[in-house]
mmCIF file of C-alpha atoms in Angstrom:
data_model
loop_
_atom_site.group_PDB
_atom_site.id
_atom_site.type_symbol
_atom_site.label_atom_id
_atom_site.label_comp_id
_atom_site.label_asym_id
_atom_site.label_seq_id
_atom_site.Cartn_x
_atom_site.Cartn_y
_atom_site.Cartn_z
ATOM 1 C CA MET A 220 131.560 81.830 116.506
ATOM 2 C CA ALA A 221 132.592 83.562 113.307
ATOM 3 C CA GLU A 222 134.839 86.537 113.673
ATOM 4 C CA PRO A 223 133.333 89.939 112.868
ATOM 5 C CA GLU A 224 133.864 91.061 109.308
ATOM 6 C CA LYS A 225 136.611 93.658 109.127
ATOM 7 C CA VAL A 226 135.575 96.855 107.398
ATOM 8 C CA SER A 227 138.144 99.121 105.786
ATOM 9 C CA PHE A 228 138.103 102.896 106.186
ATOM 10 C CA GLY A 229 136.894 103.313 102.603
ATOM 11 C CA GLN A 230 134.069 100.831 103.138
ATOM 12 C CA ARG A 231 133.082 102.596 106.353
ATOM 13 C CA ILE A 232 132.848 105.939 104.545
ATOM 14 C CA LYS A 233 130.746 104.302 101.821
ATOM 15 C CA GLN A 234 128.410 102.819 104.446
ATOM 16 C CA ILE A 235 127.975 106.193 106.106
ATOM 17 C CA GLY A 236 127.141 107.719 102.726
ATOM 18 C CA GLN A 237 124.572 104.997 102.043
ATOM 19 C CA ALA A 238 123.024 105.500 105.465
ATOM 20 C CA PHE A 239 122.901 109.251 104.882
ATOM 21 C CA THR A 240 121.126 108.823 101.523
ATOM 22 C CA PHE A 241 118.738 106.193 102.903
ATOM 23 C CA THR A 242 117.698 108.455 105.782
ATOM 24 C CA ALA A 243 117.518 111.707 103.806
ATOM 25 C CA LYS A 244 115.034 110.162 101.339
ATOM 26 C CA ARG A 245 112.679 109.153 104.134
ATOM 27 C CA ASP A 246 113.098 111.823 106.810
ATOM 28 C CA LYS A 247 112.459 115.473 105.906
ATOM 29 C CA ALA A 248 113.854 116.683 109.228
ATOM 30 C CA PHE A 249 117.137 114.813 108.822
ATOM 31 C CA ILE A 250 119.097 117.330 106.721
ATOM 32 C CA PRO A 251 118.143 120.369 108.876
ATOM 33 C CA LEU A 252 119.080 118.420 112.015
ATOM 34 C CA VAL A 253 122.462 117.441 110.571
ATOM 35 C CA ILE A 254 123.161 121.040 109.549
ATOM 36 C CA ALA A 255 122.261 122.254 113.041
ATOM 37 C CA ALA A 256 124.411 119.548 114.632
ATOM 38 C CA VAL A 257 127.412 120.531 112.499
ATOM 39 C CA LEU A 258 127.039 124.293 112.919
ATOM 40 C CA ALA A 259 126.409 124.412 116.674
ATOM 41 C CA PRO A 260 129.930 123.339 117.782
ATOM 42 C CA LEU A 261 131.555 125.527 115.113
ATOM 43 C CA ILE A 262 129.596 128.586 116.248
ATOM 44 C CA ILE A 263 130.600 127.943 119.848
ATOM 45 C CA VAL A 264 134.256 127.624 118.830
ATOM 46 C CA ALA A 265 134.093 130.826 116.766
ATOM 47 C CA PHE A 266 132.599 132.656 119.745
ATOM 48 C CA LEU A 267 135.313 131.388 122.105
ATOM 49 C CA VAL A 268 138.114 132.293 119.693
ATOM 50 C CA GLY A 269 136.649 135.710 118.909
ATOM 51 C CA PHE A 270 135.805 136.899 122.413
ATOM 52 C CA PHE A 271 138.175 135.029 124.701
ATOM 53 C CA ASP A 272 141.893 134.459 124.789
ATOM 54 C CA ILE A 273 141.741 130.874 123.578
ATOM 55 C CA GLY A 274 144.322 129.382 121.241
ATOM 56 C CA TRP A 275 143.583 128.163 117.737
ATOM 57 C CA TRP A 276 144.030 124.611 118.970
ATOM 58 C CA ILE A 277 140.330 124.621 119.812
ATOM 59 C CA ILE A 278 139.355 124.729 116.122
ATOM 60 C CA PRO A 279 140.200 121.041 115.457
ATOM 61 C CA VAL A 280 138.266 120.211 118.624
ATOM 62 C CA GLY A 281 135.244 122.044 117.221
ATOM 63 C CA VAL A 282 135.526 120.210 113.904
ATOM 64 C CA MET A 283 135.670 116.838 115.657
ATOM 65 C CA ALA A 284 132.699 117.809 117.825
ATOM 66 C CA SER A 285 130.739 118.726 114.678
ATOM 67 C CA LEU A 286 131.488 115.368 113.067
ATOM 68 C CA LEU A 287 130.537 113.521 116.241
ATOM 69 C CA ALA A 288 127.259 115.443 116.518
ATOM 70 C CA ALA A 289 126.435 114.661 112.876
ATOM 71 C CA MET A 290 127.085 110.943 113.456
ATOM 72 C CA ILE A 291 124.855 110.936 116.532
ATOM 73 C CA VAL A 292 122.025 112.497 114.523
ATOM 74 C CA LEU A 293 122.584 109.977 111.708
ATOM 75 C CA ASN A 294 122.537 107.055 114.138
ATOM 76 C CA LEU A 295 119.271 108.163 115.722
ATOM 77 C CA ARG A 296 117.464 109.108 112.522
ATOM 78 C CA VAL A 297 118.509 106.090 110.441
ATOM 79 C CA ASN A 298 117.146 103.846 113.169
ATOM 80 C CA THR A 299 113.828 105.726 113.106
ATOM 81 C CA ALA A 300 113.702 105.593 109.295
ATOM 82 C CA VAL A 301 114.253 101.838 109.265
ATOM 83 C CA MET A 302 111.585 101.287 111.911
ATOM 84 C CA ASN A 303 109.027 103.385 110.032
ATOM 85 C CA GLU A 304 109.820 101.624 106.765
ATOM 86 C CA ALA A 305 109.437 98.224 108.417
ATOM 87 C CA VAL A 306 105.840 98.786 109.553
ATOM 88 C CA GLY A 307 103.553 96.262 107.898
ATOM 89 C CA LYS A 308 106.351 94.334 106.183
ATOM 90 C CA PRO A 309 106.248 90.536 106.710
ATOM 91 C CA GLY A 310 109.381 89.374 108.491
ATOM 92 C CA ALA A 311 110.321 92.888 109.639
ATOM 93 C CA ALA A 312 110.126 92.040 113.339
ATOM 94 C CA LEU A 313 112.466 89.085 112.920
ATOM 95 C CA ALA A 314 114.918 91.157 110.880
ATOM 96 C CA LEU A 315 114.981 93.917 113.494
ATOM 97 C CA LEU A 316 115.221 91.467 116.384
ATOM 98 C CA ASP A 317 118.136 89.769 114.664
ATOM 99 C CA ILE A 318 120.307 92.876 115.044
ATOM 100 C CA LEU A 319 119.746 93.310 118.775
ATOM 101 C CA ARG A 320 122.805 92.457 120.821
ATOM 102 C CA GLY A 321 122.491 89.637 123.319
ATOM 103 C CA TRP A 322 119.553 87.822 121.720
ATOM 104 C CA THR A 323 119.612 84.395 120.054
ATOM 105 C CA THR A 324 116.763 84.109 117.563
ATOM 106 C CA THR A 325 115.066 81.119 115.978
ATOM 107 C CA PRO A 326 112.651 81.899 113.125
ATOM 108 C CA ALA A 327 109.288 80.225 112.612
ATOM 109 C CA VAL A 328 109.142 77.884 115.595
ATOM 110 C CA GLN A 329 105.416 77.817 114.845
ATOM 111 C CA VAL A 330 104.058 78.312 111.327
ATOM 112 C CA ASN A 331 100.809 77.472 109.549
ATOM 113 C CA THR A 332 99.637 77.188 105.957
ATOM 114 C CA HIS A 333 98.677 80.877 105.950
ATOM 115 C CA GLN A 334 102.322 81.746 106.694
ATOM 116 C CA ASP A 335 101.446 83.126 110.131
ATOM 117 C CA MET A 336 104.579 82.675 112.205
ATOM 118 C CA VAL A 337 105.869 82.717 115.747
ATOM 119 C CA HIS A 338 109.574 83.487 116.159
ATOM 120 C CA ARG A 339 111.546 82.792 119.319
ATOM 121 C CA ALA A 340 114.311 84.836 120.926
ATOM 122 C CA ILE A 341 116.319 84.024 124.037
ATOM 123 C CA SER A 342 118.479 86.222 126.258
ATOM 124 C CA ARG A 343 119.074 86.886 129.935
ATOM 125 C CA SER A 344 115.568 88.374 129.943
ATOM 126 C CA GLY A 345 114.151 84.917 129.249
ATOM 127 C CA VAL A 346 112.224 83.796 126.186
ATOM 128 C CA VAL A 347 110.345 86.137 123.865
ATOM 129 C CA LEU A 348 107.840 84.953 121.278
ATOM 130 C CA LEU A 349 107.189 87.365 118.408
ATOM 131 C CA ALA A 350 104.159 86.539 116.294
ATOM 132 C CA GLU A 351 103.511 87.917 112.801
ATOM 133 C CA GLY A 352 100.319 87.377 110.850
ATOM 134 C CA SER A 353 96.602 87.195 111.632
ATOM 135 C CA PRO A 354 96.001 87.942 115.352
ATOM 136 C CA GLY A 355 93.095 85.495 115.528
ATOM 137 C CA ARG A 356 95.173 82.576 114.312
ATOM 138 C CA LEU A 357 98.311 83.624 116.166
ATOM 139 C CA LYS A 358 96.769 83.380 119.637
ATOM 140 C CA SER A 359 96.399 79.613 119.416
ATOM 141 C CA MET A 360 99.894 79.283 117.934
ATOM 142 C CA ILE A 361 101.384 81.286 120.806
ATOM 143 C CA ALA A 362 99.485 79.169 123.337
ATOM 144 C CA GLN A 363 100.786 76.003 121.690
ATOM 145 C CA GLU A 364 104.384 77.237 121.785
ATOM 146 C CA LYS A 365 104.059 78.369 125.404
ATOM 147 C CA LYS A 366 102.776 74.922 126.354
ATOM 148 C CA ARG A 367 105.730 73.301 124.623
ATOM 149 C CA LEU A 368 108.178 75.683 126.307
ATOM 150 C CA SER A 369 106.691 75.172 129.772
ATOM 151 C CA ARG A 370 108.314 71.737 129.947
ATOM 152 C CA ILE A 371 111.739 73.119 129.035
ATOM 153 C CA VAL A 372 112.374 76.665 130.238
ATOM 154 C CA GLY A 373 112.056 76.107 133.977
ATOM 155 C CA ASP A 374 111.954 79.420 135.843
ATOM 156 C CA ALA A 375 112.817 81.537 132.794
ATOM 157 C CA PRO A 376 109.943 83.916 131.936
ATOM 158 C CA VAL A 377 108.200 83.666 128.576
ATOM 159 C CA HIS A 378 106.999 86.926 126.999
ATOM 160 C CA ALA A 379 104.758 86.947 123.932
ATOM 161 C CA TYR A 380 103.916 89.773 121.534
ATOM 162 C CA ILE A 381 101.816 89.978 118.405
ATOM 163 C CA ILE A 382 103.434 92.397 115.967
ATOM 164 C CA GLY A 383 101.092 95.019 114.555
ATOM 165 C CA GLU A 384 99.765 98.536 114.856
ATOM 166 C CA GLU A 385 96.427 97.759 116.516
ATOM 167 C CA GLU A 386 95.591 98.081 120.208
ATOM 168 C CA GLY A 387 97.199 95.347 122.272
ATOM 169 C CA GLN A 388 99.837 94.664 119.616
ATOM 170 C CA LEU A 389 103.524 95.602 119.557
ATOM 171 C CA SER A 390 104.591 98.001 116.820
ATOM 172 C CA VAL A 391 107.936 97.313 115.190
ATOM 173 C CA ARG A 392 108.726 100.946 116.025
ATOM 174 C CA LYS A 393 108.698 99.992 119.711
ATOM 175 C CA LEU A 394 110.275 96.565 119.342
ATOM 176 C CA ARG A 395 113.834 97.524 120.241
ATOM 177 C CA THR A 396 112.780 99.641 123.216
ATOM 178 C CA THR A 397 110.492 96.919 124.539
ATOM 179 C CA MET A 398 113.112 94.203 124.232
ATOM 180 C CA THR A 399 115.935 96.193 125.803
ATOM 181 C CA LYS A 400 113.765 97.197 128.776
ATOM 182 C CA LEU A 401 112.946 93.622 129.752
ATOM 183 C CA PRO A 402 114.648 92.825 133.087
ATOM 184 C CA LYS A 403 117.559 90.381 133.076
ATOM 185 C CA VAL A 404 116.481 87.538 135.334
ATOM 186 C CA ILE A 405 118.628 84.553 134.337
ATOM 187 C CA THR A 406 122.380 84.075 134.062
ATOM 188 C CA SER A 407 124.422 83.701 130.887
ATOM 189 C CA LYS A 408 125.090 80.082 131.863
ATOM 190 C CA GLU A 409 121.354 79.435 132.172
ATOM 191 C CA VAL A 410 120.796 81.051 128.770
ATOM 192 C CA ALA A 411 123.361 78.743 127.169
ATOM 193 C CA GLY A 412 121.761 75.700 128.792
ATOM 194 C CA LEU A 413 118.294 76.759 127.695
ATOM 195 C CA ILE A 414 119.408 77.281 124.103
ATOM 196 C CA LYS A 415 121.075 73.873 124.090
ATOM 197 C CA ARG A 416 117.937 72.126 125.383
ATOM 198 C CA LEU A 417 115.696 73.871 122.868
ATOM 199 C CA GLU A 418 118.007 73.095 119.969
ATOM 200 C CA ALA A 419 118.042 69.450 120.991
ATOM 201 C CA ILE A 420 114.272 69.074 120.757
ATOM 202 C CA SER A 421 113.338 71.588 118.077
ATOM 203 C CA ALA A 422 111.980 70.226 114.832
ATOM 204 C CA ARG A 423 113.240 71.684 111.587
ATOM 205 C CA SER A 424 111.791 75.174 111.187
ATOM 206 C CA ALA A 425 109.566 75.983 108.231
ATOM 207 C CA PRO A 426 111.114 78.385 105.701
ATOM 208 C CA ILE A 427 110.657 82.123 106.127
ATOM 209 C CA PRO A 428 108.793 83.838 103.259
ATOM 210 C CA LYS A 429 111.295 85.029 100.709
ATOM 211 C CA GLY A 430 112.194 88.697 100.678
ATOM 212 C CA PRO A 431 110.730 89.764 104.036
ATOM 213 C CA ILE A 432 112.083 93.283 103.653
ATOM 214 C CA PRO A 433 112.448 94.857 100.191
ATOM 215 C CA GLY A 434 115.984 95.814 99.238
ATOM 216 C CA ASN A 435 115.129 99.500 99.006
ATOM 217 C CA MET A 436 114.266 99.651 102.703
ATOM 218 C CA ARG A 437 117.080 97.595 104.165
ATOM 219 C CA PRO A 438 119.541 99.563 106.293
ATOM 220 C CA PRO A 439 122.942 99.863 104.607
ATOM 221 C CA LYS A 440 125.346 97.060 105.412
ATOM 222 C CA GLY A 441 127.396 97.947 108.444
ATOM 223 C CA MET A 442 124.704 100.104 110.032
ATOM 224 C CA HIS A 443 123.462 97.168 112.111
ATOM 225 C CA LYS A 444 126.051 97.904 114.780
ATOM 226 C CA ALA A 445 124.793 101.466 115.114
ATOM 227 C CA MET A 446 121.214 100.260 115.457
ATOM 228 C CA ARG A 447 121.862 97.640 118.121
ATOM 229 C CA GLY A 448 120.628 98.123 121.617
ATOM 230 C CA ARG A 449 123.443 99.495 123.743
#
């Protein structure tokens, strides 16, 4: 496994600035929320210093609390902005799934000439199939993949979702929440064995359509960690 890329302090500050700009352009409530998050701890500190016998040491504490509150707001709102921007974009579900911790993804395990696709993800929650494209065509593709998996996965559950905004479909806005709420029913050792068996029999995957998410909507590099399921 490749070691995580080390990010310098300067790069981290640049990433935060990019995330701030990305979110501010797409979320009208973001700036007011950040201002409120910064001011609230400072007002509390000013009140404590002004009306109680508390040393000036509390001022740095208030400043740190303000910065922490601002980062929490940024983390929450950038995630929402990315999710909203991803709605309706081909490949968005795969891109968002790819940043979730604990999941091993395989793109396009089923694909047709219309570029409808079924992606596969594996974790301790079992196997998840995420389908993107025409719902009518995807149902048969999901059934075909489930049949293929039934001979391999054993007792591991197989969940399937069609990505979309219609009734009975899974919105990309709810993708992370849905995936992280799935119960963990198999062990890490069983996950590793399942991945190994699937890799051994999987045919070469068809290529993903180029440019699934336009560059102007991608989250800034380095923000993936903040967006991962905790």
